XYZ file of C-alpha atoms in Angstrom:
569
model
C 24.952 67.646 57.096
C 27.996 65.366 57.178
C 30.523 65.488 54.587
C 32.991 63.243 53.038
C 35.612 65.774 51.455
C 37.042 63.936 48.350
C 38.562 66.986 46.352
C 36.108 66.412 43.966
C 36.367 70.000 42.110
C 36.514 69.958 38.347
C 39.731 68.650 36.868
C 41.259 71.098 34.415
C 40.706 69.854 31.248
C 41.872 70.502 27.855
C 38.459 70.566 26.078
C 35.622 72.600 26.236
C 31.549 71.681 25.768
C 29.950 68.670 27.698
C 29.055 65.478 26.126
C 32.066 64.677 23.210
C 32.326 61.320 21.235
C 35.867 59.973 20.892
C 37.556 56.627 20.592
C 40.674 55.966 22.241
C 41.242 52.160 21.960
C 39.729 48.938 21.364
C 38.221 46.423 24.207
C 40.565 43.868 25.072
C 38.458 41.049 26.491
C 35.835 39.066 24.842
C 32.880 40.248 26.963
C 32.464 43.932 26.418
C 31.341 45.865 29.544
C 30.643 49.717 30.184
C 32.445 51.530 32.733
C 32.089 55.219 33.915
C 35.735 56.669 34.825
C 36.436 59.699 36.490
C 39.708 61.446 35.335
C 42.209 62.706 38.028
C 42.458 66.030 39.234
C 45.221 68.021 37.278
C 45.316 65.601 34.693
C 44.838 66.664 31.105
C 42.120 65.416 28.979
C 44.742 64.020 26.627
C 46.425 62.188 29.360
C 43.340 60.722 30.485
C 42.267 59.361 27.547
C 45.757 57.891 27.161
C 45.374 56.026 30.156
C 42.138 54.847 28.927
C 43.508 53.617 25.846
C 46.293 52.075 27.584
C 44.195 50.092 30.141
C 42.411 48.543 27.017
C 39.072 50.937 27.134
C 37.506 52.789 24.287
C 35.848 56.135 25.136
C 31.886 56.183 24.126
C 31.103 59.676 25.196
C 33.020 62.234 27.282
C 31.465 64.524 29.527
C 34.266 67.157 29.514
C 32.674 69.662 31.827
C 33.527 67.575 34.845
C 35.853 64.878 33.623
C 33.998 62.091 33.319
C 33.917 59.567 30.564
C 32.011 56.472 29.342
C 34.343 53.589 28.506
C 33.643 50.303 26.748
C 35.911 47.787 27.456
C 36.854 43.995 28.506
C 36.312 42.706 31.924
C 39.982 43.352 32.940
C 39.650 47.313 32.454
C 38.819 48.215 35.972
C 41.988 47.083 37.672
C 44.095 48.653 35.218
C 42.274 51.711 35.191
C 42.294 51.941 39.065
C 45.886 51.670 38.842
C 46.517 54.802 36.560
C 47.449 57.893 37.963
C 45.325 59.708 35.192
C 42.464 58.429 36.411
C 40.532 58.171 39.701
C 38.882 54.934 39.247
C 36.157 53.152 36.989
C 32.337 52.317 37.961
C 31.481 49.191 36.158
C 27.935 50.197 34.439
C 26.618 47.216 32.647
C 27.256 44.397 30.564
C 26.274 45.360 26.685
C 24.367 42.912 25.146
C 22.976 40.669 27.521
C 20.078 38.109 26.282
C 16.584 39.313 26.819
C 15.047 37.409 29.610
C 12.190 34.753 28.524
C 10.099 35.762 31.318
C 8.380 39.325 30.057
C 7.584 41.916 32.401
C 9.192 44.771 34.354
C 11.023 44.336 37.439
C 11.061 47.415 39.982
C 13.682 48.439 42.053
C 12.655 47.616 45.595
C 13.540 50.537 48.249
C 14.556 48.998 51.433
C 11.388 49.866 53.238
C 9.077 49.721 50.160
C 7.062 52.538 51.222
C 5.839 54.607 48.225
C 3.568 51.887 47.086
C 2.967 49.451 49.949
C -0.631 49.821 50.123
C -1.226 48.652 46.559
C -2.971 45.414 48.133
C -5.879 47.827 48.982
C -9.084 46.772 48.009
C -12.324 48.965 47.608
C -13.118 52.728 45.914
C -10.825 55.495 45.666
C -11.426 58.491 47.920
C -13.722 61.352 46.927
C -12.521 64.809 46.543
C -14.353 67.130 49.056
C -16.044 70.027 46.945
C -13.384 72.963 46.901
C -14.768 76.087 48.855
C -13.333 78.743 46.233
C -12.285 78.442 42.801
C -9.436 75.862 43.302
C -8.656 73.081 41.442
C -11.288 70.132 41.388
C -9.113 67.599 43.457
C -7.724 70.460 45.349
C -9.746 69.039 48.528
C -7.282 65.888 48.727
C -4.183 68.105 49.023
C -3.767 68.313 52.797
C -0.011 68.891 51.851
C -0.406 71.984 50.100
C -2.362 73.146 53.272
C 0.470 72.045 55.271
C 2.917 74.298 53.627
C 0.386 77.634 52.793
C 0.892 77.359 49.061
C -2.479 78.716 48.050
C -1.391 81.950 50.348
C 1.727 81.919 48.425
C 0.283 81.311 44.818
C -1.649 84.693 45.434
C 1.242 86.791 44.864
C 4.007 84.245 43.159
C 3.412 81.043 41.053
C 7.044 80.529 39.682
C 6.713 82.039 36.177
C 9.814 81.993 34.487
C 11.631 79.710 36.889
C 13.137 76.373 35.270
C 12.730 73.037 37.417
C 14.467 69.932 36.305
C 13.219 66.930 37.306
C 15.690 64.370 37.740
C 13.978 61.301 37.577
C 12.341 58.066 35.822
C 10.920 60.569 33.241
C 7.724 63.045 33.071
C 4.783 62.372 31.164
C 4.663 65.370 29.118
C 1.128 64.394 27.635
C -0.440 64.577 31.074
C -3.450 67.373 30.880
C -2.068 68.520 34.497
C 1.375 68.561 33.177
C 1.530 69.702 29.460
C 0.739 73.381 29.734
C 3.837 73.669 31.862
C 6.319 71.088 29.975
C 9.124 72.420 28.191
C 9.748 69.739 25.781
C 12.451 71.600 23.902
C 14.560 71.710 26.698
C 13.728 68.238 28.129
C 16.139 65.287 27.708
C 16.323 61.392 27.892
C 19.887 60.657 29.561
C 19.056 56.860 29.641
C 18.483 53.948 27.585
C 16.248 50.957 28.789
C 18.234 47.954 30.395
C 16.163 44.691 29.744
C 18.041 42.572 31.931
C 21.210 42.766 34.266
C 24.491 40.565 34.284
C 22.407 37.665 35.944
C 19.947 37.561 33.427
C 17.090 39.225 35.767
C 14.682 41.352 34.580
C 14.957 45.063 34.715
C 13.356 47.525 32.249
C 11.966 44.444 30.713
C 11.976 43.872 26.954
C 11.921 46.640 24.935
C 9.671 45.495 22.234
C 6.870 44.961 25.044
C 6.819 48.967 25.627
C 4.199 51.310 23.966
C 7.040 52.705 21.786
C 8.624 49.277 21.166
C 12.021 50.814 22.130
C 14.682 50.919 24.300
C 15.156 54.585 23.682
C 12.173 56.675 24.944
C 11.572 60.039 24.036
C 11.558 62.757 26.544
C 8.318 63.013 27.440
C 7.830 59.564 28.422
C 7.429 58.347 31.984
C 6.944 54.256 31.888
C 7.203 54.207 35.704
C 4.849 56.997 36.910
C 7.567 58.053 39.845
C 8.928 61.325 37.760
C 5.109 62.388 36.744
C 4.294 62.250 40.367
C 7.200 64.459 41.533
C 6.661 66.792 38.478
C 3.295 67.265 39.380
C 3.720 68.160 42.725
C 6.155 70.850 41.887
C 4.227 72.483 39.309
C 0.916 71.332 37.932
C -0.777 74.615 36.764
C -3.986 76.315 37.836
C -6.103 75.054 34.762
C -9.395 73.640 36.145
C -7.931 70.235 35.840
C -7.243 67.873 38.663
C -4.743 69.559 41.087
C -2.349 72.274 41.547
C 1.360 72.061 42.408
C 3.688 74.288 44.747
C 4.721 76.647 41.737
C 1.899 76.412 39.268
C 3.587 78.649 36.516
C 7.129 77.332 36.834
C 8.553 75.316 33.515
C 8.764 71.265 34.071
C 11.992 70.158 32.524
C 12.492 66.595 32.240
C 16.223 65.401 32.846
C 15.588 61.646 33.055
C 18.198 59.762 34.721
C 16.576 56.903 35.979
C 15.426 53.646 34.300
C 11.747 52.326 33.964
C 12.523 49.678 36.998
C 13.646 53.026 39.058
C 17.568 52.496 39.073
C 19.346 55.404 38.909
C 23.211 55.083 37.647
C 26.047 57.332 37.502
C 26.512 58.582 33.821
C 22.874 59.639 33.616
C 22.839 61.480 36.718
C 26.075 63.362 36.145
C 25.234 64.394 32.288
C 21.719 65.600 33.558
C 23.173 67.835 36.148
C 25.728 69.132 33.659
C 23.099 69.933 31.514
C 20.988 71.627 33.979
C 23.978 73.903 34.464
C 24.171 74.548 30.991
C 20.787 75.466 30.025
C 19.552 77.716 32.790
C 17.769 75.345 35.086
C 16.955 77.256 38.384
C 16.370 74.178 40.682
C 16.625 70.204 40.436
C 14.846 67.796 42.334
C 16.593 64.283 42.819
C 14.477 62.060 44.677
C 16.610 59.183 44.524
C 19.969 57.491 45.106
C 22.945 56.633 42.621
C 22.795 52.839 42.237
C 24.459 50.388 42.952
C 25.556 51.615 46.355
C 23.098 53.019 49.006
C 26.193 54.097 50.835
C 29.123 54.489 48.863
C 32.246 53.880 50.997
C 36.057 54.964 50.319
C 37.861 52.439 52.200
C 35.622 49.667 53.975
C 37.104 46.519 54.714
C 34.558 44.255 53.196
C 34.770 45.617 49.870
C 36.971 44.412 47.088
C 39.787 47.156 45.664
C 37.458 47.247 42.785
C 34.450 47.739 44.780
C 36.528 50.470 46.683
C 37.365 52.302 43.408
C 34.180 51.915 42.122
C 32.629 54.104 44.857
C 35.180 56.316 45.238
C 34.533 57.090 41.405
C 30.786 57.673 42.219
C 31.440 59.962 45.040
C 33.793 61.975 42.789
C 31.924 62.004 39.674
C 28.154 63.071 41.510
C 30.210 65.979 43.755
C 31.971 67.312 40.420
C 28.301 67.378 38.789
C 26.707 68.644 41.740
C 29.293 71.348 42.007
C 29.075 72.312 38.278
C 25.388 72.585 38.601
C 25.461 74.853 41.850
C 28.366 77.144 40.487
C 25.825 77.639 37.337
C 22.997 78.697 39.318
C 21.321 75.287 40.082
C 19.639 74.963 43.434
C 20.026 71.095 44.413
C 17.032 69.400 46.344
C 17.235 65.685 47.399
C 15.191 63.168 49.568
C 16.523 62.038 52.878
C 15.790 58.562 52.121
C 13.278 55.758 52.985
C 15.446 53.559 55.422
C 13.842 55.037 58.868
C 17.724 55.363 59.799
C 19.630 58.032 61.478
C 22.021 58.901 58.980
C 24.498 60.344 61.610
C 24.473 56.938 63.499
C 26.381 53.714 62.613
C 24.166 51.723 60.297
C 24.082 48.448 58.547
C 24.079 48.233 54.595
C 22.631 44.788 53.670
C 21.488 46.192 50.043
C 24.497 47.287 48.120
C 25.235 46.547 45.532
C 21.652 46.242 44.294
C 22.150 45.722 40.875
C 24.433 43.080 39.327
C 26.716 44.610 36.650
C 28.819 41.634 36.471
C 27.470 37.966 36.920
C 26.965 36.379 40.449
C 27.175 39.771 41.946
C 24.679 40.216 45.003
C 24.401 42.198 47.885
C 26.539 41.439 50.861
C 26.525 43.160 54.731
C 28.651 45.941 55.716
C 28.732 47.254 59.381
C 28.992 51.152 58.502
C 30.720 51.912 62.169
C 31.835 55.212 61.007
C 29.064 57.517 59.383
C 31.505 59.840 58.379
C 33.429 57.614 55.850
C 30.325 56.662 53.881
C 27.683 58.769 52.154
C 24.722 58.550 49.821
C 24.793 60.192 46.479
C 23.308 62.478 45.676
C 21.577 63.441 49.096
C 24.565 63.809 51.239
C 26.698 65.847 48.657
C 28.256 69.145 49.406
C 25.433 71.796 48.267
C 22.342 69.626 48.141
C 19.357 70.222 50.648
C 18.515 67.065 52.077
C 14.748 66.964 52.857
C 12.885 64.446 55.506
C 9.057 63.367 55.208
C 5.737 64.546 57.185
C 2.514 63.292 57.604
C -0.663 64.855 57.851
C -0.187 65.831 61.766
C 3.134 67.037 60.993
C 5.212 64.139 62.845
C 8.027 62.704 60.775
C 6.642 59.802 58.421
C 7.692 56.629 60.142
C 9.739 55.538 57.054
C 11.699 58.891 56.784
C 15.345 58.678 57.293
C 16.530 61.428 59.696
C 19.574 62.852 61.477
C 20.775 66.077 63.339
C 23.238 67.376 60.818
C 21.772 65.913 57.977
C 18.372 66.885 57.539
C 17.982 70.494 56.054
C 14.247 70.949 56.400
C 11.356 68.787 56.390
C 8.146 68.820 53.801
C 4.864 66.550 53.423
C 5.758 63.105 51.782
C 2.627 61.378 53.317
C 2.123 58.835 56.223
C -0.642 56.484 55.834
C -0.274 55.236 59.044
C -0.505 59.166 60.675
C -4.015 58.899 62.102
C -5.503 58.666 65.745
C -6.013 54.688 64.894
C -2.815 54.289 63.504
C -4.366 52.204 60.813
C -3.800 52.495 57.006
C -5.751 55.208 55.488
C -4.740 55.877 51.757
C -5.659 59.624 51.724
C -2.245 60.235 54.241
C -0.364 59.907 51.463
C 0.405 62.364 48.369
C -1.910 63.005 45.423
C -0.095 64.011 42.253
C -0.459 63.022 38.718
C -0.275 59.582 37.211
C 0.637 58.672 33.458
C -2.345 56.927 31.872
C -0.509 54.067 30.579
C 1.028 53.266 33.821
C -2.349 53.249 35.471
C -3.562 50.739 32.801
C -0.694 48.549 33.500
C -0.546 48.462 37.151
C -4.492 47.691 37.385
C -5.515 51.250 38.274
C -7.743 52.077 35.329
C -10.089 50.000 33.165
C -8.696 50.343 29.645
C -12.314 49.868 28.312
C -14.183 52.127 30.137
C -11.721 54.887 31.652
C -12.687 53.962 34.974
C -10.675 53.977 38.148
C -10.744 50.536 39.553
C -8.202 50.885 42.631
C -8.223 52.726 45.775
C -4.807 54.301 45.000
C -5.887 56.334 42.079
C -8.314 59.257 41.191
C -9.686 60.608 38.148
C -10.923 64.095 37.051
C -12.959 64.059 34.265
C -14.778 67.513 34.875
C -12.796 68.907 31.809
C -14.319 66.204 29.484
C -11.211 64.530 29.263
C -10.225 62.592 32.138
C -6.881 62.838 33.899
C -5.378 60.371 36.234
C -3.345 60.813 39.742
C -2.315 58.308 42.145
C -1.380 58.356 45.919
C 2.446 57.721 46.766
C 4.232 58.430 50.140
C 8.103 58.686 50.879
C 10.707 61.138 50.898
C 10.460 61.283 47.139
C 7.341 63.146 47.579
C 8.480 65.187 50.143
C 11.407 66.761 48.217
C 9.336 68.236 45.228
C 7.479 70.269 48.034
C 10.692 71.674 48.835
C 11.815 72.286 45.056
C 8.325 73.752 44.760
C 8.962 75.976 47.219
C 12.392 76.856 46.076
C 11.236 77.604 42.707
C 8.799 80.290 44.428
C 12.043 81.921 46.044
C 13.472 82.313 42.643
C 10.393 83.939 41.210
C 9.995 86.116 44.106
C 13.548 87.085 44.644
C 15.796 86.487 41.192
C 16.636 88.832 38.719
C 15.844 88.364 35.045
C 18.731 86.546 32.803
C 18.243 84.729 29.501
C 16.353 81.796 30.757
C 13.741 83.530 32.626
C 14.796 84.406 36.405
C 17.761 83.347 38.386
C 18.841 83.517 41.802
C 21.961 82.184 43.494
C 21.727 78.719 45.116
C 22.992 80.125 48.703
C 20.356 82.798 48.470
C 17.432 80.257 47.977
C 19.033 77.935 50.351
C 19.120 80.835 52.835
C 15.514 81.963 52.218
C 14.201 78.342 52.287
C 15.436 77.225 55.756
C 15.180 80.735 57.399
C 11.224 80.745 56.322
C 10.428 77.298 57.009
C 8.180 76.796 60.173
C 9.951 75.539 63.320
C 9.145 72.247 64.659
C 10.482 70.983 67.870
C 11.231 67.356 68.547
C 8.685 65.227 69.911
C 8.418 64.949 73.898
C 9.671 62.462 74.468
C 12.683 62.740 71.937
C 12.482 58.824 71.674
C 9.225 58.475 69.725
C 7.321 55.272 69.042
C 5.873 54.624 65.995
C 2.700 52.044 66.351
C 0.986 50.963 62.972
C -1.787 48.488 62.789
C -1.052 46.801 59.716
C -3.888 45.476 57.390
C -3.047 41.686 57.827
C -3.774 42.265 61.783
C -0.164 42.475 62.887
C 0.937 45.397 64.651
C 4.553 47.445 63.721
C 6.269 49.398 66.333
C 9.692 51.253 66.043
C 11.485 53.888 67.793
C 13.281 56.686 66.520
C 15.432 59.454 68.583
C 15.015 63.137 67.535
C 18.341 64.961 68.314
C 18.625 68.670 68.455
C 15.527 69.658 70.733
C 13.421 72.865 69.348
C 15.805 73.284 66.307
C 17.570 72.738 64.069
C 17.054 68.879 64.748
C 17.140 65.499 63.314
C 13.543 64.903 62.417
C 12.869 68.468 60.872
C 16.340 70.286 60.202
C 15.538 74.203 60.071
C 11.733 73.266 60.118
C 8.688 72.288 57.579
C 8.824 74.566 54.475
C 6.394 77.272 54.178
C 5.570 78.682 50.963
C 4.027 81.730 52.014
C 6.552 82.760 54.471
C 9.034 82.146 51.707
C 7.986 84.530 49.272
C 6.766 87.316 52.026
C 9.272 90.301 52.141
């Protein structure tokens, strides 16, 4: 994996603990803005706080474990903070107290390829689950993904009991019948606050009063997006006679919510969630996202203003510190490779960043990234992070999955609805996992009057007397949790007991995960052309080049994760 070395080890701070409330000054501008600042290495906490105050900022909260603080200040704060030797820089978060938009509703962050739900325009009936041949879960016949990684064979001897898996995502529906038995409500936390609108007045998470709890501060067992619940279910849905089973069906699910309802993920929640994971005995975390607003964070791109350069340096520095902290405290870090269908080791063009307006008038612009070494996507390209690409049913790399020789560490099933002989859209080629009932109703998948599924991307299991709901999604976001689940099995199988249950060093987990993966060579020829016959009658083609031959290689890394091989001594 290519790395950008930023000297991002934790600074020596004269404060213990992690989240500390402190006041250090007063905002100096008429418009209050929220910033995230990283303290410079070698600076004391006192000198960094003084620098914040001198720049006109007031510390709202401080993550003293890694030297990062959230600051409230005026619009002129960033320039002063970036000039201070006691601070790495400032990343603007959002304007505080923006007006609620007239238009109700909830926007969704759109991925570059928008692949996860690109089949939501499909009509017809939901797919029926083949009757299980054994005592498997009722919908196990639809879980081709678990067959691909041989999870059933692994679960005969290892199910992840005593292992804690942190879900850094949009939240987890802890009340879902196929999640609740493994959901750790006591440890789960929500590190976010809903944002009704951005600086341009555009809808982000939507008016808080329109949400089920009528609040901008959601409980730690809530997911008003659905993404995090799907991820958690893939990792650790229990074997309980309901719906499906996850890769590690007895692992504990810990919701460490770092994402907005809309799917945006910002810096402060991400670093706070990671440090929390390190302090609370979390063994594995799954990160199926990149930190907004920059898909790629560049330290010195000529198209970026000095303020934007400092912001991206701050994101890289703060995230790497948090990743280092978590890994040093026993947390194995697993992340999605991305759905941009690009080779991360080659020059690219980023036309999507910044994707969130933290100041009025801000909009994305085109940057030619000619030197792949100078720009990184966080957290996936952070040091110590296992990057996971996506496969379809035939084991080919999914058409949307990003790749790159030296970037991808392993591959795992993430779905590909066009991976079939005809090259036409088949929803069962995606990944089935838990769907929050409220989201299923809001998105038109379930009739609230009858509980009936009315959309082909959703499936219900009512065999227990109470219906639980599931949805099809595809993406590297769905591949990463399969690898995280196998990592949980590895901790369960080879780890030792400690105060939190089980523990195993992330270095050993990664070694077993990569060594046990099933070798998968590059296609022949290595220039693989995808042909997709779209529902509108058009045909889409794209060619991706796999470098590395039999492996490791750019499509599959060390291979497709294999649960059985991972726990076979």
